[in-house]
XYZ file of C-alpha atoms in Angstrom:
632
model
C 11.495 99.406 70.897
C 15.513 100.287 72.379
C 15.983 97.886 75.049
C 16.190 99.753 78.559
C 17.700 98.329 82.060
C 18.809 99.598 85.380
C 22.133 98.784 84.981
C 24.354 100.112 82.340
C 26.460 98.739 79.574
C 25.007 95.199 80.083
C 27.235 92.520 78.607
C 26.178 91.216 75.222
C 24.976 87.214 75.555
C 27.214 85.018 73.277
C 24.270 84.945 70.441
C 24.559 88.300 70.092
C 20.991 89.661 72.185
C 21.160 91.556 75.234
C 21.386 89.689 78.628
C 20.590 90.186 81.820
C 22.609 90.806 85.181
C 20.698 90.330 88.845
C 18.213 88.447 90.410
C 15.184 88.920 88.167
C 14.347 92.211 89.778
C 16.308 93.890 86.859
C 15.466 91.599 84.178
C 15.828 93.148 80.701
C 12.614 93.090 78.586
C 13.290 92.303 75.333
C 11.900 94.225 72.692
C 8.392 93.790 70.819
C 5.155 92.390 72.405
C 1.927 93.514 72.616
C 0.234 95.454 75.716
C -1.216 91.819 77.184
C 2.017 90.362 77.656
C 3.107 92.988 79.498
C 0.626 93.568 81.592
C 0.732 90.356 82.215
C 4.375 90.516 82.976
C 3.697 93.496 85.504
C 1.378 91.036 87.437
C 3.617 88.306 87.682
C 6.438 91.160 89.001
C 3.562 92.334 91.463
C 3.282 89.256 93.028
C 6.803 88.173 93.229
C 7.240 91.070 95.748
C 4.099 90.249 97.650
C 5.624 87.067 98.363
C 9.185 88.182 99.202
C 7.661 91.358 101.633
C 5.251 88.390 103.478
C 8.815 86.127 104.067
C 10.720 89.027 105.289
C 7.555 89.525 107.692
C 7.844 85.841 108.791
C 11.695 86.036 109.239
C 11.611 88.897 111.743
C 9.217 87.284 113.702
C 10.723 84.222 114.019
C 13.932 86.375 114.954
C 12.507 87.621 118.299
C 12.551 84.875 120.124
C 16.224 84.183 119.024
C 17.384 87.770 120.454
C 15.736 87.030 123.800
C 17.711 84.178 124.068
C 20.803 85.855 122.780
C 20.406 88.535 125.554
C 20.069 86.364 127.893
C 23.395 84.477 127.144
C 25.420 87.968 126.795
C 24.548 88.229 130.259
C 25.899 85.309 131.639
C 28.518 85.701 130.087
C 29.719 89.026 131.273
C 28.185 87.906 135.145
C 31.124 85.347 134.563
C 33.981 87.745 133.431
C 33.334 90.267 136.011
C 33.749 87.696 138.689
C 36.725 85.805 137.484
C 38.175 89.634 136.922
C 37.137 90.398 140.554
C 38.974 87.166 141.558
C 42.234 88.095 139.533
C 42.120 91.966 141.450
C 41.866 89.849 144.804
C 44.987 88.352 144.623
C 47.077 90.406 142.944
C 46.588 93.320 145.745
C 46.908 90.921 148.209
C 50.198 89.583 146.783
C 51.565 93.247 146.939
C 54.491 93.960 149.182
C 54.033 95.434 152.643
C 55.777 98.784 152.543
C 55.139 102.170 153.175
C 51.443 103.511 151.977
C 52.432 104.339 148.598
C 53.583 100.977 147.907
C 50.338 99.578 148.519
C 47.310 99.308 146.846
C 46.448 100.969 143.274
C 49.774 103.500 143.727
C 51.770 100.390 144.506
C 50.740 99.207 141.274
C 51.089 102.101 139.045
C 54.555 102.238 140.934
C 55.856 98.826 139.909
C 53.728 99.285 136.792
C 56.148 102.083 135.987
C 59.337 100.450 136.942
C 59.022 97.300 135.149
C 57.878 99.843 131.735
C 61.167 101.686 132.719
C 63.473 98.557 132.863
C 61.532 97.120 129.324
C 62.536 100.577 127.730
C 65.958 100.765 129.120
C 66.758 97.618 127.780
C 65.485 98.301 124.232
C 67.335 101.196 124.444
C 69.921 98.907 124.711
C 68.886 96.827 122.473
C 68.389 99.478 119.876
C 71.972 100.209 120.741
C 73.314 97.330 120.306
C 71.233 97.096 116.948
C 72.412 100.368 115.796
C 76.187 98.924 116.739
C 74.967 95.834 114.158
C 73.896 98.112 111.467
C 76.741 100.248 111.760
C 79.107 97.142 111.438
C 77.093 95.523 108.686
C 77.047 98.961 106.924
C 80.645 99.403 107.267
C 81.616 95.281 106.070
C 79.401 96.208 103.010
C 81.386 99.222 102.060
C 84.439 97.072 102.239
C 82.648 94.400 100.533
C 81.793 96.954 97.709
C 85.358 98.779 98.008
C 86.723 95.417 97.607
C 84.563 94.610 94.602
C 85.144 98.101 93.160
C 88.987 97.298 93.345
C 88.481 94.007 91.852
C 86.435 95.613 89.218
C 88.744 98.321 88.891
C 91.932 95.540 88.888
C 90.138 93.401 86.262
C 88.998 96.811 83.980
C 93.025 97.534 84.431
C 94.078 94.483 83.627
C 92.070 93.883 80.395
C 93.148 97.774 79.640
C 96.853 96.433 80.121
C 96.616 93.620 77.804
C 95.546 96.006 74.941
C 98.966 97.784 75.901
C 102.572 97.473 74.481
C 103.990 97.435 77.630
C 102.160 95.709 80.585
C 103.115 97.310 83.670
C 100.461 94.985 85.719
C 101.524 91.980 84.625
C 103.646 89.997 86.543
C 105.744 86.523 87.088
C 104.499 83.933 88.833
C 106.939 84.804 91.927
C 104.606 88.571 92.095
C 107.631 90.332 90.375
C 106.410 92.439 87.118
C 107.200 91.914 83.452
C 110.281 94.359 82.339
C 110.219 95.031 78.515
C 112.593 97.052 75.922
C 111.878 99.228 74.523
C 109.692 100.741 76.487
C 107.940 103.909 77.009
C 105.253 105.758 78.953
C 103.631 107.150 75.849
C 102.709 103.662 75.329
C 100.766 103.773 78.590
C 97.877 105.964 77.513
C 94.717 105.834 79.589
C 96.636 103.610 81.837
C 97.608 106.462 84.709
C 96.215 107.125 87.952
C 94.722 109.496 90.049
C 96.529 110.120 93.036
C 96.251 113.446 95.569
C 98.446 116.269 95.468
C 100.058 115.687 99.027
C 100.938 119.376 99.594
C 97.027 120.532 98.602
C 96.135 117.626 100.746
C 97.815 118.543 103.975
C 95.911 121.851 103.478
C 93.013 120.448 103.725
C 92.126 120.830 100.009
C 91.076 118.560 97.416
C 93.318 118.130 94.285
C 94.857 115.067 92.391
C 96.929 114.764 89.824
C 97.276 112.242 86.994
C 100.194 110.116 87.015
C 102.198 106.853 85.225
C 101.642 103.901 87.908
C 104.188 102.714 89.759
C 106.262 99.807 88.188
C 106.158 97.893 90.787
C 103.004 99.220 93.027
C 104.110 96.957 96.453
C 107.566 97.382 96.997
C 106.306 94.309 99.854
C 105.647 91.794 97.285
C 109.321 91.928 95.595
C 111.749 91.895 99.224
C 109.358 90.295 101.543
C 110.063 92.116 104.608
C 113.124 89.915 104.612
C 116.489 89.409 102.779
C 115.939 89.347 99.064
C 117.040 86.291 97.581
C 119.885 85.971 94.550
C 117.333 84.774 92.420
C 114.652 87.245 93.642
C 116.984 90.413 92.582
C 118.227 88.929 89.327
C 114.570 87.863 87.539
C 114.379 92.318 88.022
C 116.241 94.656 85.290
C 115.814 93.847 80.879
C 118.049 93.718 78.475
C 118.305 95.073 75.129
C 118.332 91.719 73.231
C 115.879 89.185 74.741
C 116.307 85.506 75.106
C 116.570 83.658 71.848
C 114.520 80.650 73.197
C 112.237 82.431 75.403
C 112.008 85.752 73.684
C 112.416 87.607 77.221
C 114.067 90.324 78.109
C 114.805 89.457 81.517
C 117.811 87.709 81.074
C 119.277 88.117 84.630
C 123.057 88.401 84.877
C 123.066 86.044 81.323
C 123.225 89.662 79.561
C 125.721 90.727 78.220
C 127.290 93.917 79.827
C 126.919 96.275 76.943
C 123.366 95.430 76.601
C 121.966 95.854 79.984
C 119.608 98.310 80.424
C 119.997 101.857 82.050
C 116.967 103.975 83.687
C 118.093 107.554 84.095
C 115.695 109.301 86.742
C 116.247 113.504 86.816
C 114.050 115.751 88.747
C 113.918 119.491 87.344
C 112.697 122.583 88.726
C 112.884 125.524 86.154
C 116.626 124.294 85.073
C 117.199 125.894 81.734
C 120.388 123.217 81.982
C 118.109 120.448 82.028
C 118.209 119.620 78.229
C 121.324 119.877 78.018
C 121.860 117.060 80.717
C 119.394 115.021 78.551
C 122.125 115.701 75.932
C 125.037 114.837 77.910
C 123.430 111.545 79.335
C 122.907 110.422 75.538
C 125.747 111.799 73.569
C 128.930 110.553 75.986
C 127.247 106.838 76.400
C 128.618 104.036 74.630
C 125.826 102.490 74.197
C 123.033 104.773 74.536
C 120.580 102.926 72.458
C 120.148 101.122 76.475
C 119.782 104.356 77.704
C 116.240 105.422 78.606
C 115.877 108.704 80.270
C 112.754 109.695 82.682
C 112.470 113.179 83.507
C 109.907 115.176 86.088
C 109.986 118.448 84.332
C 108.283 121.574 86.576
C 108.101 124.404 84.467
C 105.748 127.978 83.647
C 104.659 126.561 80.474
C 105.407 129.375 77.700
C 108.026 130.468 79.863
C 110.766 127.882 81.138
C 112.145 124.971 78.346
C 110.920 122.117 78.060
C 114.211 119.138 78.940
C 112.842 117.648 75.527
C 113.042 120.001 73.138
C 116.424 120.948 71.771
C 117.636 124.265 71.373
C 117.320 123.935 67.810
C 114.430 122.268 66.031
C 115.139 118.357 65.342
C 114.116 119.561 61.484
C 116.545 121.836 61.076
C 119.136 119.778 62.913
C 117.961 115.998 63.222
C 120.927 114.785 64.562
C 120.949 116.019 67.686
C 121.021 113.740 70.661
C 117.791 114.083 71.890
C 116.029 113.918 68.454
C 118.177 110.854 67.559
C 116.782 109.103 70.650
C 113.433 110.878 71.540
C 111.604 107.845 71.691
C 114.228 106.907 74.646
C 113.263 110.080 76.563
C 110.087 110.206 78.545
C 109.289 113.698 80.112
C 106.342 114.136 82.418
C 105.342 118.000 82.614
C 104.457 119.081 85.560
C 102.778 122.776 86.363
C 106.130 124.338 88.276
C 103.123 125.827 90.744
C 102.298 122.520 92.047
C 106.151 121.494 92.719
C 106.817 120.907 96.646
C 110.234 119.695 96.785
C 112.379 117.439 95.576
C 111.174 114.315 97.349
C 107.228 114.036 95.422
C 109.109 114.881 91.840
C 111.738 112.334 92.337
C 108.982 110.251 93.513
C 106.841 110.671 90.107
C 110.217 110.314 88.827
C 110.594 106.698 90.012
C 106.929 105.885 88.694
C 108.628 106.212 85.159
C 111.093 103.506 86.158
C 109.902 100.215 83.864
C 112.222 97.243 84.906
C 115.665 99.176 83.753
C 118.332 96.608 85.068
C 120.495 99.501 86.416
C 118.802 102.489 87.743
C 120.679 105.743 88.053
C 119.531 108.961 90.007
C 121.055 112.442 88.822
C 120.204 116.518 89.330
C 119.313 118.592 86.345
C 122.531 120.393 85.760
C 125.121 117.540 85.273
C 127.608 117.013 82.161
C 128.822 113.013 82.170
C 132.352 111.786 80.471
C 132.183 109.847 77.804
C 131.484 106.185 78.631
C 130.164 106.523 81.430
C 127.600 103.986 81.493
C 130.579 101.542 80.720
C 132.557 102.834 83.507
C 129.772 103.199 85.884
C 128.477 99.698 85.323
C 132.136 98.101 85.797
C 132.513 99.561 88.836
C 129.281 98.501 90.000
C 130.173 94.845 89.124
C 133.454 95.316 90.769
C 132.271 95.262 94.076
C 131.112 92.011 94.045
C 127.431 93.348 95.858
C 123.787 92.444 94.188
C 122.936 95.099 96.739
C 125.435 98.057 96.224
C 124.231 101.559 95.413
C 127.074 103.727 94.178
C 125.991 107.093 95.022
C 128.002 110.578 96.102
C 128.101 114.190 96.162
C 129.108 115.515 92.809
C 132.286 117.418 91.801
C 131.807 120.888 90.676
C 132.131 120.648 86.578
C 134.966 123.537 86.465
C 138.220 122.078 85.140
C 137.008 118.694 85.473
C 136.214 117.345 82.099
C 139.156 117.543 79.433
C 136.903 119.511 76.342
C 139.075 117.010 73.933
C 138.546 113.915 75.055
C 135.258 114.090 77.447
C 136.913 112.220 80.122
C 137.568 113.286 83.289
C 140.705 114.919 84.666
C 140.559 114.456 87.914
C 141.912 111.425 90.219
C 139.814 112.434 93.505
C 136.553 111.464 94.403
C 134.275 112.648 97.315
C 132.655 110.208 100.017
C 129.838 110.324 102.071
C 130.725 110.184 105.929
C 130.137 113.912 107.409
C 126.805 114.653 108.793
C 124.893 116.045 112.121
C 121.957 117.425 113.772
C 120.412 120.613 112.316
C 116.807 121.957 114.239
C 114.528 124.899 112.399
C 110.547 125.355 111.927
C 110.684 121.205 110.789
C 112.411 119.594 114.123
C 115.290 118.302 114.543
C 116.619 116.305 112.206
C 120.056 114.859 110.543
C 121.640 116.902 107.603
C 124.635 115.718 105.415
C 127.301 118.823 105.357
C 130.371 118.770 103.298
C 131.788 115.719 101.821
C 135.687 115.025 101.901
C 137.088 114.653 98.533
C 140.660 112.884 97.993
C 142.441 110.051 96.409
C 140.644 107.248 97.120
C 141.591 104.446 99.607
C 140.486 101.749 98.285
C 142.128 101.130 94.437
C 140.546 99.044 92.159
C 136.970 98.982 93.305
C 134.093 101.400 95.122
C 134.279 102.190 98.806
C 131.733 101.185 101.192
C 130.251 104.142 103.182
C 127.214 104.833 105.529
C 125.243 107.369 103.932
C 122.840 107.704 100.400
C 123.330 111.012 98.408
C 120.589 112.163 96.376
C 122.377 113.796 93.709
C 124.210 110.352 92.272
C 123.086 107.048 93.299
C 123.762 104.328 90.765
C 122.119 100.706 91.636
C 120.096 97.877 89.945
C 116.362 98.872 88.808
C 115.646 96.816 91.669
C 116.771 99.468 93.912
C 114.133 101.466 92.969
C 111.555 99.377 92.913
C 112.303 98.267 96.409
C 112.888 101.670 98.477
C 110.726 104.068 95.951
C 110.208 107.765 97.028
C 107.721 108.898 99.745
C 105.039 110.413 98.064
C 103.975 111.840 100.927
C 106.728 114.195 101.998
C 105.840 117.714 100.336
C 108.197 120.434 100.674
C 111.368 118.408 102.326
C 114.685 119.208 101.193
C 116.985 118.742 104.449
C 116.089 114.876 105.868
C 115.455 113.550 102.027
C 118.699 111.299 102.030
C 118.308 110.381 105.449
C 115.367 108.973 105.080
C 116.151 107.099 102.166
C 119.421 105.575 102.988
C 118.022 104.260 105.988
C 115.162 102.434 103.948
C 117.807 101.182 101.604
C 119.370 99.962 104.431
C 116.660 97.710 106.113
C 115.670 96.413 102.669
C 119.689 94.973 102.744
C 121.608 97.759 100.485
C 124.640 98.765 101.005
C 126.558 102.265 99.881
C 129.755 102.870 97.822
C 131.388 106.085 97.093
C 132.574 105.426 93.164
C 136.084 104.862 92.760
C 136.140 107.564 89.574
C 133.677 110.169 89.248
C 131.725 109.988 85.762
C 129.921 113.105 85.925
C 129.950 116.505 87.586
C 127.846 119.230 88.937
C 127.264 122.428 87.866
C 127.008 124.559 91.393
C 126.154 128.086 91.780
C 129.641 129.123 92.578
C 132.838 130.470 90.564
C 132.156 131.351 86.909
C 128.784 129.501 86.782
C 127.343 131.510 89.901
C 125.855 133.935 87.812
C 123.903 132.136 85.666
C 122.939 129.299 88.500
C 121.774 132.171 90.302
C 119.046 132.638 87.780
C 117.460 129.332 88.273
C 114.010 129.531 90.483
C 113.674 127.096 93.124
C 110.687 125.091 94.723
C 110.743 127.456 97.793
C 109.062 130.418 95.950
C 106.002 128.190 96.952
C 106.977 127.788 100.554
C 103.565 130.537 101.543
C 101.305 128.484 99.650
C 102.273 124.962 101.138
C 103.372 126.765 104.762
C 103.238 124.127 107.894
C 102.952 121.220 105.143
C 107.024 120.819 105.879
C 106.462 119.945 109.558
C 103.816 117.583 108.846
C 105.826 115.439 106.335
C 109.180 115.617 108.149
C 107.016 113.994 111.131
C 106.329 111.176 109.051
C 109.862 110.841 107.491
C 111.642 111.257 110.940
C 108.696 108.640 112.464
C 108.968 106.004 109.472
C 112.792 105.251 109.951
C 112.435 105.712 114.046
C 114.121 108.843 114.473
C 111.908 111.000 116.622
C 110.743 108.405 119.969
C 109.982 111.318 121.688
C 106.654 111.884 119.240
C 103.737 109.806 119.627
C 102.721 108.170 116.568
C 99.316 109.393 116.552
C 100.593 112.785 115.750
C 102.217 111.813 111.963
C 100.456 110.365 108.800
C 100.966 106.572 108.086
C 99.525 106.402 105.026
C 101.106 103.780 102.739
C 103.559 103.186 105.430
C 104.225 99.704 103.960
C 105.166 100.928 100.583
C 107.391 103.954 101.841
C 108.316 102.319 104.615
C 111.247 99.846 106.387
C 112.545 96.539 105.292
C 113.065 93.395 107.068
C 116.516 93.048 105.930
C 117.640 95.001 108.472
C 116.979 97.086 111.770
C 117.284 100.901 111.654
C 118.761 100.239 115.433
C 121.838 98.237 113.715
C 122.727 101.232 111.754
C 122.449 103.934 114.686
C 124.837 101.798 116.910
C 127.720 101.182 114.217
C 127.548 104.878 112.905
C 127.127 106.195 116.508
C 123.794 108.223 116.303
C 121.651 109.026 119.438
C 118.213 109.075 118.535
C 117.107 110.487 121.683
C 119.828 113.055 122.650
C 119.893 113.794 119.040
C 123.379 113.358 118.953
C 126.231 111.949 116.676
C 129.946 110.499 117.016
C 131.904 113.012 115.246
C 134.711 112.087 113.270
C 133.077 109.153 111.440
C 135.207 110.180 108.245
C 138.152 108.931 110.260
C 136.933 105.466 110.447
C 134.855 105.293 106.792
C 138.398 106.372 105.072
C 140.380 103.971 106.807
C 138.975 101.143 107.852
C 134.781 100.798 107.166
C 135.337 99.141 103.897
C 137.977 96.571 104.830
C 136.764 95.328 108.052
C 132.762 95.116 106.761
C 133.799 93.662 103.471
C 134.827 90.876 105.135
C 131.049 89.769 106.147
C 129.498 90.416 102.401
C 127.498 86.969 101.924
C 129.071 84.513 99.698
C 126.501 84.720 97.257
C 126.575 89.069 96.758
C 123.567 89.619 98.841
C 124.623 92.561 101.019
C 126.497 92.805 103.513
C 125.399 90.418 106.802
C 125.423 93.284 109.559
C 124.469 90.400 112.030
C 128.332 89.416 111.806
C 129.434 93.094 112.451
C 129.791 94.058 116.741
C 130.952 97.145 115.647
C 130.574 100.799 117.753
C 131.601 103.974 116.445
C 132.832 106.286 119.552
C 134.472 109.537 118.894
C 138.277 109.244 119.822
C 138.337 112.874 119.792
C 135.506 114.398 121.674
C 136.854 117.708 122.719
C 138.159 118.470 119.054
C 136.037 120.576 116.754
């Protein structure tokens, strides 16, 4: 007979027969027997629950008396609750204060009831306030905790990316100052760039970056130390072609030999059909232009405009062309001529192909140089005895200035920077050089000092430019550009020379090149699509080097303002009182070129610091007023 039971899926016993589960009443009969065992079995069941039916009986009556009892002690206690609860009323309503009606009795109490629930939710208000103030600040540390771990993180990911590299531009000496290599090249950089925004888009409002080489030296801060630089500082910057035979470095300070030190050449093009050929000039007329390394910002139409790298004819059909012989010295970054806002964010990319050059030189796209001029340009550099000279200038135009035969220069005159004045328009009011005097120069045998920075020739050392690099955020400023650089320069402890020879000239739209200069596009044509970003940025330059008190600073961008910003060398008040500039009336001393010609250079000379290091402007109680107010 199959085994049945009440319950299902009964566990199996460990011998292998069914148990059972329960309390006897569902006790599993096993199978086989005959009809007398099981009726005895019923009887013994039958009398099991006889006897469990006749104690249930017994309980229940032995319960009763236990409920009366029970009852009886629910009542007492509740006689005893009411009463003390009755006491408790008592004196609380006759603690109550004695005011009007309502203030008495059960309304009194709902009354206070309701102010003291008003005062415990007014201050967790407050106190959910002040947690919500907690949060806020805890949520806000963490971001910074994360942002911080992110740049670490990102730091670490760049610096193990920047050991797999040729050329390390993260790594640095143990004084903060980067490692400068030769030779050296952006190409070797790959996967190394950042993102950074497009300032112009940005000031619209809109969202777009670009992808560009990192600065060489990312904090400017870190190398002059919002004070003097010392000797030491500026000479462990700028490489030389042959490194150190017992170190194997190519920072060899001022222990290189002339010919071998190392020239950055930084050009900013906009559409300038001219610009290879300035490539070519740059390499063919050096004499030495294996230390040559050009970096150019090249906005073009792709398709349309040339490219400042490629030669007019192809390097296979004509390899020996200058920039095929040297095209791993030239490093062009393309830009998309639709995104160009000015000269000031392309000479800025421009300087973030600078790599530790020792001399650093700045020039416009349509220049032809005399041959040997990086010898020339580099002795009269030296000559002046200044760590912190930059030898910069307004060009000469090319015509009849360059002897075809020889490639040096014919003429004996040289311009100087000294002539400049207040211009307003859409952008404010700011400073704008005019026209430069050009004439025999008054001071023989070396370069002149001067006030101002031109940005169409500055020679310097590569320290220069990783000092006082380009505001990146300045889109579509042409007027204010040179300005706002010289006065950096200034603070950071440079000083300017007008070159005693000129070693290259300018091609300008006039005369018997006007026709074909004429052709050349310019960044304006963009001027609709980047309108109002102008007044923005000239806010910022004018605010940076403390040229417009009369706007609060809340109203200009200070982004970066560290790394585009002042030195400590110098105040920008210093220079306004010598040259005679009134920031507030914006006015100027006219007829500064009668003092820079004559006498600037030989009474300021006089307090350069024994060891080079600029010129100490802390010796110099000097005020230029104009002796000839009433004269135009």
């Amino acid at each position: 007979m199959e085994a049945r039971s009440r319950r299902r899926n009964a566990p199996s016993s460990a011998n292998g027969t069914n148990g059972h589960i329960g309390n006897g009443i569902y006790d599993v009969a096993s199978g086989g027997g005959d009809s007398d065992n099981r009726s005895t079995a019923r009887m013994e069941r039958k009398a099991k629950r006889k006897h469990r039916v006749a104690n249930a009986r017994t309980r229940r009556r032995a319960g009763g008396g236990g409920r009366n009892n029970n009852t009886a002690a629910m009542c007492l206690i509740s006689t005893v609750i009411f009463l003390l609860y009755f006491l408790v009323c008592l004196v609380f309503f006759s603690n109550l204060d004695s005011g009007d009606g309502e203030a008495r009795g059960m309304r009194g109490l709902v009354k206070k009831t309701k102010e003291k629930l008003k005062k415990f939710r007014d201050k967790h208000r407050r106190g959910g306030a002040i947690l919500a103030e907690e949060q806020e600040a805890i949520i806000d540390n963490s971001i910074k905790k994360n942002n911080n771990e992110n740049n670490n993180s990102n730091a670490n990911n760049v610096s193990n990316n920047n050991s797999n590299a040729n050329n390390n531009v993260s790594k640095t000496t143990a004084s903060g100052i980067p490692i400068g290599k030769w030779p050296v090249s952006i190409r070797d950089e790959e996967g190394m760039f950042e993102d950074v925004p497009h300032i112009g888009y940005a000031y619209m409002g809109k969202d777009v970056t670009m992808t560009v080489p990192r600065l060489w030296a990312n904090d400017p801060v870190a190398i002059h130390q919002n004070k003097l630089m010392s000797r030491e500082r500026a000479l462990s910057i700028g490489t030389c072609v042959t490194p150190d035979p017992k170190t194997n470095s190519n920072m060899r300070g001022d222990k290189c030999p002339l010919s071998e030190r190392t020239i950055f050449v930084a050009i900013a093009s906009y559409r300038d059909w001219q610009c290879r050929d300035t490539v070519t000039s740059i390499l063919s007329t050096a004499a030495h232009p294996e230390r040559v390394r050009v970096g150019v910002v090249d906005q073009i139409v792709d398709g349309v405009d040339g490219s400042c790298d490629v030669p007019h004819v192809p390097c296979s059909d004509d390899p020996d062309q200058p920039i095929c012989l040297y095209k791993n010295q030239i490093d062009v970054f393309q830009m998309d001529a639709e995104l160009a806002v000015g000269p000031v964010f392309a000479r800025h990319i421009g300087h973030r192909l600078y790599r530790g050059e020792y001399y650093a030189m700045q020039s416009d796209a349509h220049v032809t140089f005399t041959r040997g001029w990086d010898d020339d340009i580099i002795s009269q550099m030296e000559s002046t005895g200044d760590e912190l000279a930059v030898l910069t200038t307004y060009l000469t135009d090319i015509v009849n200035s360059i002897d075809p035969m020889t490639g040096l220069s014919k003429r004996h005159t040289r311009p100087i920077m000294c002539n400049t004045e207040y211009e307003g328009g859409a952008q404010g009011k700011h400073l704008r050089h005019l026209s430069q005097p050009e004439g025999i120069p008054d001071i023989m045998g070396m370069p002149q000092l001067q006030p101002y920075f031109a940005a169409g020739f500055a020679f310097s050392r590569g320290h220069f430019v990783a000092t006082v690099p380009y505001d990146m955020y300045q889109p579509m400023i042409f007027q204010g550009e040179e300005m706002s650089i010289g006065l950096r320069g200034f603070t950071v402890g440079y000083d300017y020379f007008a070159p005693e020879r000129s070693v290259c000239f300018h091609s300008y739209a006039i005369g018997e090149n006007s026709k074909a200069r004429n052709k050349v596009p310019h960044f304006w044509e963009h001027a609709q699509a980047f309108k109002g970003t102008g007044i923005k940025a000239m806010k910022r330059l004018l605010g940076i080097v403390d040229m417009n008190p009369e706007v609060p600073r809340s109203e200009w961008d200070h982004s970066e303002e560290a790394k585009y910003g002042l030195g400590g060398a110098r105040e920008t008040s210093k220079f306004y009182d010598v040259i005679g500039i009134d920031v507030v009336k914006k006015t100027t001393q006219r007829h500064l070129c009668q003092f820079v010609h004559n006498k600037m250079h030989k009474q300021f000379m006089k307090s350069l610091r024994p060891d080079g290091m600029g010129i100490d402007y802390g010796q110099i109680d000097f005020k230029w007023v104009d002796p000839r107010p009433n004269d135009e």
